[in-house]
Amino acid sequence: MKFTLKGEITFSKEADNAQEDVKKFIEEANNELFLKGVPQDQIQDASKIVSWDLKGNTLKLEMESGRRGRAHDALLRIKKPLTELLGKKYHLGIRKILVTDYKIEIPTEEEIELKDVPYVDNFEIKDNEIILQFKDLEEGDLRKHIIDRVIKYVNNEIVTKTPEIGEMPSDILTKQVTKVEPGTIIGKSSKHKIFFEGDPTEKAAELGWVKKFPGRGQWFYAPPLVALQRALEDIFIEKMIYELDFVECLFPKLIPIPVMDKMKYL
């Protein structure tokens, strides 16, 4: 996996007189800061600033990295130490961090199809590589882990469509907690006649059983569909759960109050 990033750091005022200190800082970042936490045998994958240009109040950077110490994470890592260095000596602050262009190359052993990759400006598949192109990503986008989520999405697609590469984590977990190999057919019912072959969502909307909510991609159930759902739940519980001697358990996700406050849940 290869990451090639072009970005800009905008200062609060012109910083031409800080050229030497910026040069020294970048050398130290390449040799120390970006290598922290990277295993010795994977140093070649660490982030590195390969070129830079400081003019006026803008520092332009070009960075490269492999899988470890990804370039967008490294860009965020330099903000605090660079601010401390230039703020104390030159009274400079960082106003903005912008990734103007970001190319990520993800290897794949098989040719696969990807549709509607979220947040990506452009993508192509060639020579056993998936190439993702991002443009004009702001600091907030980086801190929301948009890049990592896209990479995870693409990797899941690769794993799903090329089983020989490996299994998705959910499949691994399933195998750890089940007694029967996932996918094994342990029983079949007799064939039943299908009475409806249309789009159930369209039909439910036509009947007024579901309605679009103002929120993006959200719907709410009207009374007829709620009644149907409750009836199906009752049948499922009485005819399957109780008959098979299952007892109910709950698995709530307990989130600490400080975390909920930080994530704006409260």
Short mmCIF file of C-alpha atoms in Angstrom, two decimals:
data_model
loop_
_atom_site.label_atom_id
_atom_site.label_comp_id
_atom_site.label_asym_id
_atom_site.label_seq_id
_atom_site.Cartn_x
_atom_site.Cartn_y
_atom_site.Cartn_z
CA MET A 1 0.00 0.00 0.00
CA LYS A 2 1.36 3.41 -0.95
CA PHE A 3 0.24 6.87 0.14
CA THR A 4 1.21 10.04 -1.75
CA LEU A 5 -0.02 13.30 -0.23
CA LYS A 6 0.20 16.92 -1.27
CA GLY A 7 -0.84 19.40 1.37
CA GLU A 8 -0.62 22.93 2.68
CA ILE A 9 -0.17 24.40 6.13
CA THR A 10 -1.32 28.01 6.39
CA PHE A 11 0.22 30.16 9.12
CA SER A 12 -1.24 33.20 10.84
CA LYS A 13 1.26 35.48 9.08
CA GLU A 14 4.19 35.36 6.68
CA ALA A 15 6.87 32.88 7.75
CA ASP A 16 9.71 33.41 5.24
CA ASN A 17 12.17 34.24 8.01
CA ALA A 18 11.58 30.78 9.55
CA GLN A 19 13.05 28.88 6.59
CA GLU A 20 16.03 27.41 8.45
CA ASP A 21 14.00 26.32 11.46
CA VAL A 22 11.37 24.70 9.22
CA LYS A 23 14.10 22.87 7.31
CA LYS A 24 15.60 21.55 10.54
CA PHE A 25 12.17 20.59 11.87
CA ILE A 26 11.35 18.57 8.73
CA GLU A 27 14.67 16.71 8.93
CA GLU A 28 13.98 15.81 12.57
CA ALA A 29 10.41 14.76 11.73
CA ASN A 30 11.65 12.42 9.01
CA ASN A 31 14.36 10.92 11.22
CA GLU A 32 12.58 10.82 14.58
CA LEU A 33 8.93 11.88 14.86
CA PHE A 34 7.59 9.78 11.97
CA LEU A 35 9.55 6.72 13.10
CA LYS A 36 8.03 6.56 16.58
CA GLY A 37 6.05 3.36 17.03
CA VAL A 38 7.17 1.90 13.70
CA PRO A 39 8.90 -1.52 14.00
CA GLN A 40 12.51 -1.61 12.85
CA ASP A 41 11.73 -4.00 10.00
CA GLN A 42 8.98 -1.69 8.67
CA ILE A 43 10.82 1.64 8.70
CA GLN A 44 10.59 1.77 4.92
CA ASP A 45 6.81 2.13 5.32
CA ALA A 46 7.03 5.14 7.64
CA SER A 47 5.94 8.59 6.50
CA LYS A 48 8.44 10.96 4.97
CA ILE A 49 8.30 14.55 3.74
CA VAL A 50 9.95 14.26 0.32
CA SER A 51 9.66 17.92 -0.67
CA TRP A 52 8.54 21.23 0.79
CA ASP A 53 8.28 24.90 -0.10
CA LEU A 54 7.67 27.80 2.26
CA LYS A 55 6.44 31.04 0.69
CA GLY A 56 4.62 33.80 2.50
CA ASN A 57 2.27 32.26 5.03
CA THR A 58 1.97 28.87 3.29
CA LEU A 59 4.08 25.75 3.72
CA LYS A 60 3.51 23.30 0.87
CA LEU A 61 4.41 19.67 1.55
CA GLU A 62 4.63 16.45 -0.40
CA MET A 63 4.64 13.30 1.71
CA GLU A 64 4.91 9.59 1.03
CA SER A 65 4.38 6.54 3.18
CA GLY A 66 3.56 2.87 3.21
CA ARG A 67 1.07 1.06 5.41
CA ARG A 68 2.69 2.07 8.72
CA GLY A 69 2.56 5.72 9.80
CA ARG A 70 0.19 6.76 7.03
CA ALA A 71 0.88 10.17 5.49
CA HIS A 72 -2.39 11.82 6.59
CA ASP A 73 -1.76 10.78 10.20
CA ALA A 74 1.80 12.09 10.00
CA LEU A 75 0.54 15.44 8.72
CA LEU A 76 -1.63 15.80 11.83
CA ARG A 77 1.25 14.72 14.08
CA ILE A 78 3.45 17.64 13.05
CA LYS A 79 0.89 20.29 13.94
CA LYS A 80 1.56 20.52 17.67
CA PRO A 81 5.39 20.41 17.64
CA LEU A 82 5.55 22.80 14.66
CA THR A 83 3.22 25.24 16.41
CA GLU A 84 5.32 25.08 19.57
CA LEU A 85 8.52 25.72 17.60
CA LEU A 86 7.28 28.62 15.49
CA GLY A 87 4.95 30.09 18.06
CA LYS A 88 7.62 30.60 20.67
CA LYS A 89 10.25 32.06 18.33
CA TYR A 90 8.24 33.76 15.57
CA HIS A 91 4.79 34.19 17.16
CA LEU A 92 3.29 32.11 14.36
CA GLY A 93 0.20 29.97 14.66
CA ILE A 94 -1.31 27.41 12.29
CA ARG A 95 -4.61 28.57 10.86
CA LYS A 96 -5.36 25.79 8.43
CA ILE A 97 -4.27 22.35 7.28
CA LEU A 98 -5.44 21.26 3.83
CA VAL A 99 -4.73 18.13 1.80
CA THR A 100 -4.98 19.36 -1.78
CA ASP A 101 -4.36 15.98 -3.41
CA TYR A 102 -4.07 12.49 -1.94
CA LYS A 103 -3.43 9.29 -3.88
CA ILE A 104 -3.67 5.89 -2.22
CA GLU A 105 -2.63 2.73 -4.05
CA ILE A 106 -4.02 -0.52 -2.63
CA PRO A 107 -2.75 -3.80 -4.11
CA THR A 108 -5.23 -6.55 -4.98
CA GLU A 109 -4.44 -9.98 -6.39
CA GLU A 110 -7.72 -10.23 -8.29
CA GLU A 111 -9.53 -7.78 -10.53
CA ILE A 112 -12.64 -6.58 -8.70
CA GLU A 113 -15.36 -4.03 -9.29
CA LEU A 114 -16.05 -1.14 -6.95
CA LYS A 115 -19.09 1.09 -7.15
CA ASP A 116 -19.80 4.35 -5.33
CA VAL A 117 -16.72 4.48 -3.12
CA PRO A 118 -17.70 7.07 -0.46
CA TYR A 119 -15.81 10.39 -0.12
CA VAL A 120 -13.49 9.57 -3.06
CA ASP A 121 -13.15 12.08 -5.92
CA ASN A 122 -11.83 9.51 -8.36
CA PHE A 123 -10.81 5.88 -8.37
CA GLU A 124 -9.56 3.37 -10.90
CA ILE A 125 -8.40 -0.22 -10.97
CA LYS A 126 -5.39 -1.13 -13.06
CA ASP A 127 -2.36 -3.43 -12.90
CA ASN A 128 -3.69 -5.24 -9.80
CA GLU A 129 -4.03 -1.98 -7.90
CA ILE A 130 -6.94 0.09 -6.68
CA ILE A 131 -6.05 3.78 -6.93
CA LEU A 132 -8.08 6.19 -4.80
CA GLN A 133 -7.89 9.95 -5.30
CA PHE A 134 -8.97 12.49 -2.69
CA LYS A 135 -8.97 16.27 -3.08
CA ASP A 136 -9.31 19.25 -0.72
CA LEU A 137 -9.55 17.39 2.58
CA GLU A 138 -9.56 19.68 5.60
CA GLU A 139 -8.14 18.95 9.03
CA GLY A 140 -11.61 18.04 10.32
CA ASP A 141 -11.97 15.40 7.61
CA LEU A 142 -8.68 13.82 8.64
CA ARG A 143 -9.59 13.80 12.32
CA LYS A 144 -12.92 12.12 11.51
CA HIS A 145 -10.88 9.22 10.06
CA ILE A 146 -12.61 9.48 6.70
CA ILE A 147 -9.52 8.12 4.92
CA ASP A 148 -9.21 5.11 7.23
CA ARG A 149 -12.92 4.32 6.85
CA VAL A 150 -12.62 4.35 3.05
CA ILE A 151 -9.55 2.08 3.18
CA LYS A 152 -11.40 -0.31 5.48
CA TYR A 153 -14.38 -0.29 3.13
CA VAL A 154 -12.17 -1.09 0.11
CA ASN A 155 -10.24 -3.81 1.97
CA ASN A 156 -13.53 -5.42 3.03
CA GLU A 157 -14.63 -5.43 -0.61
CA ILE A 158 -11.35 -7.06 -1.63
CA VAL A 159 -11.64 -9.72 1.07
CA THR A 160 -15.31 -10.37 0.30
CA LYS A 161 -14.72 -10.87 -3.42
CA THR A 162 -11.38 -12.70 -3.19
CA PRO A 163 -11.74 -15.31 -0.40
CA GLU A 164 -8.23 -16.68 -0.88
CA ILE A 165 -6.79 -13.44 0.54
CA GLY A 166 -8.37 -14.07 3.91
CA GLU A 167 -11.55 -13.61 5.88
CA MET A 168 -13.32 -10.57 7.22
CA PRO A 169 -13.02 -10.11 11.00
CA SER A 170 -16.74 -10.79 11.46
CA ASP A 171 -16.34 -14.22 9.84
CA ILE A 172 -13.41 -15.01 12.09
CA LEU A 173 -15.45 -14.06 15.16
CA THR A 174 -18.37 -16.16 13.94
CA LYS A 175 -16.15 -19.24 13.69
CA GLN A 176 -14.90 -18.67 17.22
CA VAL A 177 -18.38 -18.67 18.79
CA THR A 178 -20.29 -21.24 16.72
CA LYS A 179 -20.21 -25.03 16.95
CA VAL A 180 -21.17 -25.53 13.30
CA GLU A 181 -19.06 -24.34 10.37
CA PRO A 182 -20.65 -21.11 9.03
CA GLY A 183 -22.50 -21.82 5.79
CA THR A 184 -23.36 -25.41 6.70
CA ILE A 185 -26.98 -26.26 5.84
CA ILE A 186 -28.47 -28.10 8.83
CA GLY A 187 -32.08 -28.22 7.64
CA LYS A 188 -34.47 -27.15 4.91
CA SER A 189 -38.16 -26.34 4.84
CA SER A 190 -40.41 -27.37 1.99
CA LYS A 191 -40.71 -24.95 -0.91
CA HIS A 192 -43.34 -22.27 -0.56
CA LYS A 193 -45.13 -20.33 -3.26
CA ILE A 194 -43.94 -16.73 -3.57
CA PHE A 195 -46.90 -14.35 -3.65
CA PHE A 196 -45.04 -11.05 -4.16
CA GLU A 197 -42.01 -10.30 -6.34
CA GLY A 198 -41.98 -6.48 -6.43
CA ASP A 199 -40.00 -3.96 -4.35
CA PRO A 200 -41.40 -4.16 -0.79
CA THR A 201 -40.27 -0.65 0.09
CA GLU A 202 -42.03 0.88 -2.91
CA LYS A 203 -45.19 -1.11 -2.19
CA ALA A 204 -45.15 -0.19 1.51
CA ALA A 205 -44.76 3.49 0.61
CA GLU A 206 -47.64 3.20 -1.88
CA LEU A 207 -49.86 1.70 0.84
CA GLY A 208 -48.79 4.33 3.35
CA TRP A 209 -47.15 1.74 5.61
CA VAL A 210 -43.80 3.60 5.59
CA LYS A 211 -43.04 7.28 5.16
CA LYS A 212 -39.83 9.17 4.52
CA PHE A 213 -38.46 11.02 7.51
CA PRO A 214 -36.84 14.47 6.96
CA GLY A 215 -33.48 13.01 8.05
CA ARG A 216 -31.23 11.66 5.30
CA GLY A 217 -31.98 8.03 4.44
CA GLN A 218 -34.43 7.62 7.31
CA TRP A 219 -37.96 6.21 7.25
CA PHE A 220 -40.59 5.60 9.91
CA TYR A 221 -43.11 2.79 10.18
CA ALA A 222 -46.82 3.64 10.10
CA PRO A 223 -49.26 1.68 12.35
CA PRO A 224 -50.06 -1.14 9.82
CA LEU A 225 -46.39 -2.09 9.40
CA VAL A 226 -45.72 -1.81 13.14
CA ALA A 227 -48.62 -4.20 13.78
CA LEU A 228 -47.24 -6.64 11.19
CA GLN A 229 -43.74 -6.46 12.69
CA ARG A 230 -45.06 -7.08 16.22
CA ALA A 231 -47.11 -10.06 14.99
CA LEU A 232 -44.04 -11.58 13.29
CA GLU A 233 -41.96 -11.00 16.43
CA ASP A 234 -44.59 -12.74 18.57
CA ILE A 235 -44.69 -15.72 16.20
CA PHE A 236 -40.90 -15.92 16.13
CA ILE A 237 -40.63 -15.82 19.93
CA GLU A 238 -43.46 -18.28 20.64
CA LYS A 239 -42.83 -20.80 17.86
CA MET A 240 -39.01 -20.74 17.79
CA ILE A 241 -37.36 -19.09 20.79
CA TYR A 242 -39.48 -20.73 23.49
CA GLU A 243 -39.79 -24.04 21.64
CA LEU A 244 -35.98 -24.31 21.42
CA ASP A 245 -35.55 -23.37 25.11
CA PHE A 246 -33.63 -20.14 24.46
CA VAL A 247 -33.52 -17.52 27.20
CA GLU A 248 -33.12 -13.82 26.56
CA CYS A 249 -29.85 -11.91 27.02
CA LEU A 250 -29.05 -8.24 26.37
CA PHE A 251 -25.72 -6.87 25.18
CA PRO A 252 -25.86 -3.11 25.76
CA LYS A 253 -23.05 -0.88 24.56
CA LEU A 254 -21.97 1.01 27.68
CA ILE A 255 -20.36 4.32 26.71
CA PRO A 256 -18.72 6.40 29.49
CA ILE A 257 -20.25 9.83 30.07
CA PRO A 258 -16.99 11.72 29.18
CA VAL A 259 -16.88 9.90 25.84
CA MET A 260 -20.53 10.69 25.10
CA ASP A 261 -19.90 14.33 25.96
CA LYS A 262 -16.82 14.51 23.71
CA MET A 263 -18.70 12.90 20.80
CA LYS A 264 -21.63 15.35 21.23
CA TYR A 265 -24.11 12.57 22.06
CA LEU A 266 -25.34 14.51 25.08
#
